Tab-separated table of C-alpha atoms and ligand atoms in Angstrom:
chain	number	residue	atom	x	y	z
A	4	ALA	CA	-131.569	66.980	94.689
A	5	ILE	CA	-133.116	68.979	92.068
A	6	LEU	CA	-135.267	67.628	89.254
A	7	ALA	CA	-133.080	65.303	87.126
A	8	ILE	CA	-133.302	66.521	83.503
A	9	GLY	CA	-131.745	65.483	80.315
A	10	LEU	CA	-128.941	63.018	79.800
A	11	GLY	CA	-129.108	59.697	81.672
A	12	GLY	CA	-131.838	60.830	84.087
A	13	PRO	CA	-131.924	60.407	87.886
A	14	GLY	CA	-129.404	57.669	88.030
A	15	ASN	CA	-126.553	59.721	86.908
A	16	ASP	CA	-126.665	62.125	89.834
A	17	LEU	CA	-126.161	59.281	92.251
A	18	ARG	CA	-123.317	57.916	90.224
A	19	ARG	CA	-121.601	61.311	90.215
A	20	VAL	CA	-121.911	61.756	93.974
A	21	VAL	CA	-120.751	58.222	94.778
A	22	MET	CA	-117.849	58.293	92.472
A	23	SER	CA	-116.714	61.733	93.527
A	24	ARG	CA	-116.951	60.824	97.211
A	25	CYS	CA	-115.061	57.581	96.446
A	26	THR	CA	-112.160	59.314	94.735
A	27	THR	CA	-112.025	61.962	97.452
A	28	PHE	CA	-111.810	59.238	100.097
A	29	LEU	CA	-109.055	57.500	98.250
A	30	GLU	CA	-106.925	60.417	97.784
A	31	ARG	CA	-103.713	58.703	98.717
A	32	GLU	CA	-104.299	55.971	96.034
A	33	ASP	CA	-102.916	56.372	92.353
A	34	PRO	CA	-105.498	57.637	89.915
A	35	PRO	CA	-105.701	54.600	87.900
A	36	ASN	CA	-106.141	52.304	90.988
A	37	ARG	CA	-108.664	54.652	92.323
A	38	ARG	CA	-110.828	54.588	89.254
A	39	LYS	CA	-110.818	50.890	89.395
A	40	ILE	CA	-111.712	50.609	93.173
A	41	CYS	CA	-114.517	53.132	92.695
A	42	GLN	CA	-116.019	51.477	89.643
A	43	THR	CA	-115.855	48.250	91.473
A	44	LEU	CA	-117.705	49.812	94.393
A	45	TRP	CA	-120.406	51.378	92.113
A	46	ASP	CA	-120.963	48.048	90.244
A	47	ALA	CA	-121.261	45.994	93.503
A	48	PHE	CA	-123.416	48.785	95.084
A	49	THR	CA	-125.913	49.014	92.199
A	50	GLY	CA	-125.905	45.294	91.751
A	51	ALA	CA	-127.516	45.024	95.249
A	52	PHE	CA	-130.714	46.963	94.400
A	53	VAL	CA	-131.214	47.834	90.808
A	54	GLY	CA	-134.112	46.017	89.209
A	55	ARG	CA	-135.527	45.084	92.789
A	56	ASP	CA	-138.678	45.953	94.452
A	57	GLN	CA	-137.861	48.890	96.808
A	58	CYS	CA	-139.120	47.004	99.850
A	59	GLU	CA	-137.278	43.579	99.087
A	60	VAL	CA	-133.698	44.207	99.432
A	61	PRO	CA	-132.173	41.832	102.020
A	62	LEU	CA	-129.022	42.613	103.783
A	63	GLU	CA	-127.168	39.906	101.996
A	64	ALA	CA	-127.833	41.735	98.811
A	65	TYR	CA	-124.821	43.793	99.856
A	66	ASP	CA	-122.444	41.048	100.705
A	67	GLN	CA	-120.640	41.477	97.485
A	68	LEU	CA	-120.060	45.219	98.026
A	69	VAL	CA	-118.755	44.596	101.520
A	70	HIS	CA	-116.339	41.925	100.177
A	71	SER	CA	-115.275	43.925	97.041
A	72	VAL	CA	-113.819	47.038	98.732
A	73	PRO	CA	-110.561	47.357	100.812
A	74	GLN	CA	-110.963	47.336	104.464
A	75	LYS	CA	-108.419	48.617	106.995
A	76	ASP	CA	-107.999	47.391	110.524
A	77	HIS	CA	-108.482	49.956	113.221
A	78	CYS	CA	-107.360	48.349	116.373
A	79	HIS	CA	-108.300	50.204	119.566
A	80	ARG	CA	-109.690	52.923	117.467
A	81	THR	CA	-113.133	51.644	116.495
A	82	LEU	CA	-115.985	54.124	117.561
A	83	PHE	CA	-119.612	53.052	117.490
A	84	TRP	CA	-122.483	55.420	118.157
A	85	SER	CA	-126.259	55.585	118.560
A	86	LYS	CA	-128.308	58.805	118.697
A	87	THR	CA	-125.064	60.939	118.853
A	88	LYS	CA	-124.390	61.203	115.185
A	89	HIS	CA	-123.580	64.936	115.202
A	90	VAL	CA	-121.136	65.184	118.151
A	91	VAL	CA	-119.509	61.981	117.190
A	92	HIS	CA	-118.668	63.024	113.672
A	93	GLN	CA	-117.502	66.494	114.877
A	94	PHE	CA	-115.131	64.544	117.270
A	95	THR	CA	-113.702	62.191	114.704
A	96	GLN	CA	-113.322	64.900	112.053
A	97	GLY	CA	-111.825	67.299	114.567
A	98	THR	CA	-109.343	64.891	116.345
A	99	LYS	CA	-108.742	62.066	114.039
A	100	CYS	CA	-108.383	59.984	117.110
A	101	LEU	CA	-111.178	57.350	116.575
A	102	VAL	CA	-112.676	55.875	113.425
A	103	THR	CA	-116.565	55.506	112.832
A	104	LEU	CA	-118.291	53.595	110.135
A	105	GLU	CA	-118.618	56.988	108.324
A	106	ASP	CA	-114.918	57.349	108.313
A	107	THR	CA	-114.475	54.207	106.238
A	108	LEU	CA	-114.844	54.051	102.519
A	109	LEU	CA	-118.409	52.738	102.316
A	110	GLY	CA	-119.816	54.703	105.209
A	111	PHE	CA	-118.183	57.899	103.937
A	112	VAL	CA	-119.559	57.450	100.373
A	113	MET	CA	-123.075	56.607	101.404
A	114	ASP	CA	-123.657	58.789	104.426
A	115	GLY	CA	-126.799	60.975	104.108
A	116	LEU	CA	-127.756	59.472	100.630
A	117	THR	CA	-131.091	57.926	99.617
A	118	TRP	CA	-131.285	55.402	96.885
A	119	CYS	CA	-133.533	52.595	95.510
A	120	GLY	CA	-134.348	50.543	92.340
A	121	ARG	CA	-137.651	49.626	90.756
A	122	ASN	CA	-138.848	46.267	89.698
A	123	GLY	CA	-138.112	45.810	85.923
A	124	SER	CA	-136.017	49.020	85.621
A	125	ARG	CA	-132.292	49.160	85.107
A	126	LYS	CA	-132.173	52.731	86.699
A	127	THR	CA	-131.178	53.999	90.070
A	128	PHE	CA	-133.585	56.458	91.823
A	129	THR	CA	-132.994	59.052	94.539
A	130	THR	CA	-136.502	60.284	95.133
A	131	GLY	CA	-139.809	58.212	95.670
A	132	CYS	CA	-137.710	55.797	97.709
A	133	PRO	CA	-139.149	54.243	101.048
A	134	ARG	CA	-138.325	55.938	104.317
A	135	TRP	CA	-136.391	54.232	107.041
A	136	THR	CA	-139.311	52.710	108.778
A	137	GLN	CA	-141.664	52.305	105.884
A	138	CYS	CA	-140.535	48.828	105.186
A	139	PRO	CA	-137.792	46.973	106.843
A	140	LEU	CA	-135.950	45.649	103.853
A	141	ASN	CA	-135.490	48.998	101.958
A	142	PRO	CA	-132.244	49.386	100.269
A	143	VAL	CA	-130.892	52.155	102.557
A	144	ARG	CA	-131.594	50.392	105.742
A	145	SER	CA	-130.397	47.050	104.437
A	146	PHE	CA	-127.160	48.766	103.527
A	147	TRP	CA	-126.543	50.258	106.770
A	148	GLY	CA	-127.414	47.059	108.413
A	149	ARG	CA	-125.087	44.964	106.425
A	150	VAL	CA	-122.028	47.447	106.592
A	151	SER	CA	-122.667	47.944	110.256
A	152	ALA	CA	-122.425	44.217	110.763
A	153	ALA	CA	-119.174	44.062	108.789
A	154	PHE	CA	-117.793	47.207	110.660
A	155	ALA	CA	-118.589	45.579	114.062
A	156	ALA	CA	-117.275	42.172	113.137
A	157	SER	CA	-113.905	43.751	112.092
A	158	ALA	CA	-113.462	45.732	115.243
A	159	CYS	CA	-110.466	44.756	117.327
A	160	GLY	CA	-108.746	45.679	120.540
A	161	ASN	CA	-110.678	48.057	122.878
A	162	ALA	CA	-113.583	49.687	120.975
A	163	THR	CA	-115.709	52.727	122.007
A	164	VAL	CA	-119.487	53.568	121.761
A	165	MET	CA	-120.888	57.068	122.357
A	166	LEU	CA	-124.318	56.825	123.638
A	167	ASN	CA	-126.796	59.670	124.406
A	168	GLY	CA	-127.072	60.319	128.040
A	169	SER	CA	-129.936	62.757	127.610
A	170	LEU	CA	-132.276	59.785	126.824
A	171	ALA	CA	-134.078	57.544	129.164
A	172	THR	CA	-132.788	54.593	127.284
A	173	PRO	CA	-129.222	55.353	126.026
A	174	PHE	CA	-128.789	51.763	124.924
A	175	ASP	CA	-131.696	50.930	122.565
A	176	PRO	CA	-131.684	47.155	121.721
A	177	ASN	CA	-133.716	47.962	118.600
A	178	SER	CA	-131.219	50.439	117.216
A	179	THR	CA	-128.711	49.368	114.605
A	180	PHE	CA	-126.076	49.448	117.359
A	181	GLY	CA	-128.192	47.196	119.681
A	182	SER	CA	-129.615	44.764	117.151
A	183	ILE	CA	-126.768	44.302	114.765
A	184	GLU	CA	-123.368	45.713	115.884
A	185	VAL	CA	-123.422	44.297	119.416
A	186	LYS	CA	-124.346	40.759	117.967
A	187	ASN	CA	-121.475	40.946	115.555
A	188	PHE	CA	-118.665	41.608	118.020
A	189	ASN	CA	-116.012	39.116	117.700
A	190	SER	CA	-114.583	38.449	121.176
A	191	SER	CA	-111.446	36.792	119.771
A	192	ARG	CA	-110.584	40.100	117.967
A	193	MET	CA	-112.119	42.612	120.491
A	194	THR	CA	-110.959	42.959	124.002
A	195	GLY	CA	-113.316	45.527	125.459
A	196	LEU	CA	-116.017	48.060	124.944
A	197	ALA	CA	-115.765	51.426	126.532
A	198	VAL	CA	-119.074	53.215	126.889
A	199	VAL	CA	-118.912	57.146	126.725
A	200	LEU	CA	-122.204	58.394	127.978
A	201	VAL	CA	-122.456	61.864	126.386
A	202	ALA	CA	-124.271	64.107	128.921
A	203	SER	CA	-125.572	67.657	128.945
A	204	GLU	CA	-125.226	69.949	131.924
A	205	SER	CA	-129.021	69.734	132.527
A	206	ASP	CA	-129.401	66.004	132.707
A	207	SER	CA	-128.580	63.257	135.256
A	208	ALA	CA	-126.967	60.709	133.056
A	209	THR	CA	-125.453	57.821	134.924
A	210	CYS	CA	-123.615	54.635	134.034
A	211	GLU	CA	-126.068	52.819	136.380
A	212	ASN	CA	-128.935	53.385	133.952
A	213	SER	CA	-130.791	50.205	133.449
A	214	SER	CA	-130.420	50.080	129.765
A	215	LEU	CA	-126.737	50.036	130.226
A	216	GLN	CA	-127.021	47.079	132.466
A	217	ASN	CA	-128.866	45.341	129.588
A	218	LEU	CA	-126.018	46.249	127.226
A	219	GLN	CA	-123.452	44.752	129.574
A	220	LYS	CA	-125.617	41.573	129.745
A	221	ALA	CA	-125.780	41.409	126.051
A	222	LEU	CA	-121.926	41.385	125.760
A	223	ASP	CA	-119.723	38.300	125.600
A	224	PRO	CA	-118.311	38.017	129.291
A	225	ALA	CA	-114.874	37.782	127.797
A	226	LEU	CA	-115.139	41.504	126.717
A	227	LYS	CA	-114.022	44.025	129.421
A	228	TYR	CA	-116.842	46.561	129.812
A	229	SER	CA	-116.367	50.144	131.020
A	230	CYS	CA	-118.490	53.198	131.201
A	231	LYS	CA	-117.913	56.872	131.811
A	232	VAL	CA	-120.105	59.916	131.738
A	233	VAL	CA	-118.503	62.585	129.605
A	234	GLN	CA	-120.056	66.228	129.366
A	235	GLN	CA	-120.765	67.259	125.785
A	236	SER	CA	-118.856	70.506	126.713
A	237	GLN	CA	-115.835	68.481	127.514
A	238	ILE	CA	-115.901	66.669	124.018
A	239	GLN	CA	-116.379	70.083	122.362
A	240	GLY	CA	-113.426	71.301	124.178
A	241	CYS	CA	-111.420	68.494	122.969
A	242	ILE	CA	-112.320	69.182	119.416
A	243	ALA	CA	-111.338	72.842	119.802
A	244	ASP	CA	-108.061	71.883	121.516
A	245	PRO	CA	-107.130	68.285	120.698
A	246	PRO	CA	-104.730	66.698	123.172
A	247	LEU	CA	-101.348	65.595	121.754
A	248	ALA	CA	-102.116	62.000	122.717
A	249	CYS	CA	-105.304	60.515	121.601
A	250	GLY	CA	-107.185	58.963	124.708
A	251	LYS	CA	-106.329	61.950	126.844
A	252	CYS	CA	-109.710	63.578	126.163
A	253	TRP	CA	-111.588	61.831	129.064
B	11	ZNA	N1	-124.626	56.839	108.806
B	11	ZNA	C1	-125.805	56.374	108.789
B	11	ZNA	O1	-126.831	56.920	108.156
B	11	ZNA	C2	-126.060	55.107	109.652
B	11	ZNA	C3	-125.106	54.544	110.321
B	11	ZNA	C4	-127.388	54.544	109.494
B	11	ZNA	C5	-127.618	53.401	110.283
B	11	ZNA	C6	-126.566	52.811	111.009
B	11	ZNA	N2	-125.307	53.383	111.049
B	11	ZNA	C7	-124.257	52.803	111.800
B	11	ZNA	S1	-124.947	51.805	113.133
B	11	ZNA	C8	-123.433	53.799	112.463
B	11	ZNA	O2	-122.114	53.735	112.101
B	11	ZNA	C9	-123.426	53.533	114.041
B	11	ZNA	O3	-122.209	52.959	114.529
B	11	ZNA	C10	-124.734	52.779	114.389
B	11	ZNA	C11	-125.735	53.795	114.521
B	11	ZNA	O4	-127.007	53.302	114.358
B	11	ZNA	P1	-128.135	53.327	115.475
B	11	ZNA	O5	-127.716	52.542	116.695
B	11	ZNA	O6	-129.417	52.793	114.893
B	11	ZNA	O7	-128.234	54.836	115.705
B	11	ZNA	P2	-129.364	55.749	115.375
B	11	ZNA	O8	-128.715	57.188	115.839
B	11	ZNA	O9	-130.670	55.425	115.988
B	11	ZNA	O10	-129.537	55.813	113.737
B	11	ZNA	C12	-128.470	56.136	113.099
B	11	ZNA	C13	-128.813	56.642	111.648
B	11	ZNA	O11	-129.809	55.828	111.128
B	11	ZNA	C14	-129.584	57.947	111.831
B	11	ZNA	O12	-128.584	59.070	111.741
B	11	ZNA	C15	-130.366	57.905	110.451
B	11	ZNA	O13	-129.527	58.262	109.350
B	11	ZNA	C16	-130.824	56.465	110.365
B	11	ZNA	N3	-132.067	56.163	110.943
B	11	ZNA	C17	-132.219	55.504	112.128
B	11	ZNA	N4	-133.508	55.363	112.497
B	11	ZNA	C18	-134.025	56.191	111.747
B	11	ZNA	C19	-133.164	56.604	110.747
B	11	ZNA	N5	-133.591	57.506	109.725
B	11	ZNA	C20	-134.819	57.864	109.635
B	11	ZNA	N6	-135.876	57.245	110.477
B	11	ZNA	C21	-135.461	56.529	111.537
B	11	ZNA	N7	-136.476	56.026	112.281
């Protein structure tokens, strides 16, 4: 963002982006209803971090936000990802077959944004905020932790995760997927997890990778686990020429 000058200061920029993304996402809602949902979202969102120290925002600060926005069920269509953000979002936007957190209201609105508050100030800030690893309880990281937990807890049927087969450790237990999402799977709602190991021509990605054994061990045994190596070029082909039936891509 550019320097915030004049009326209202820095907070107004963030509000404008959040409100406009929110109304865009809710395009099928009536304008009055849409305004109300987006205002509620903004109030609950800012309520989590405004006036707080930028390294002291716990995940629970976003409880009200998570509970205040409508949540759709995406049975058999939930897609998790770790270190595959770009290809995953190309895929979901191109085929509309699966749904990531960033294809839901809260994920869509906040993706790529930075925000924080300051002790003793009623304003929102978008610069001078802590970076991801600077302090664990920063407002952005806690947001993604909290909404990821809710997204995982609401998954039902057979879910999919796209992991990066070019890495030595495609399943990283310290990632958000490994440390939060897997732990929030509800095996009375979910039936299975299908790993798609996204590979490039040059690497030797295999489902026997020991980190994937660890993922399997971390899952409730009631969940049906499967894994498949899929070339990135095959996914790109799917995006360019989507199959009539979702699920026929690999
Ligand atoms: N849309 C997001 O920014 C985001 C989404 C951030 C964190 C988590 N998520 C959820 S959890 C998403 O919907 C996936 O299902 C899960 C991916 O999280 P992950 O397993 O931690 O995967 P990742 O690729 O390591 O990180 C995801 C995103 O988190 C990145 O694209 C960055 O936006 C952010 N991030 C993670 N680590 C760092 C980081 N940003 C800066 N520095 C880091 N060290």
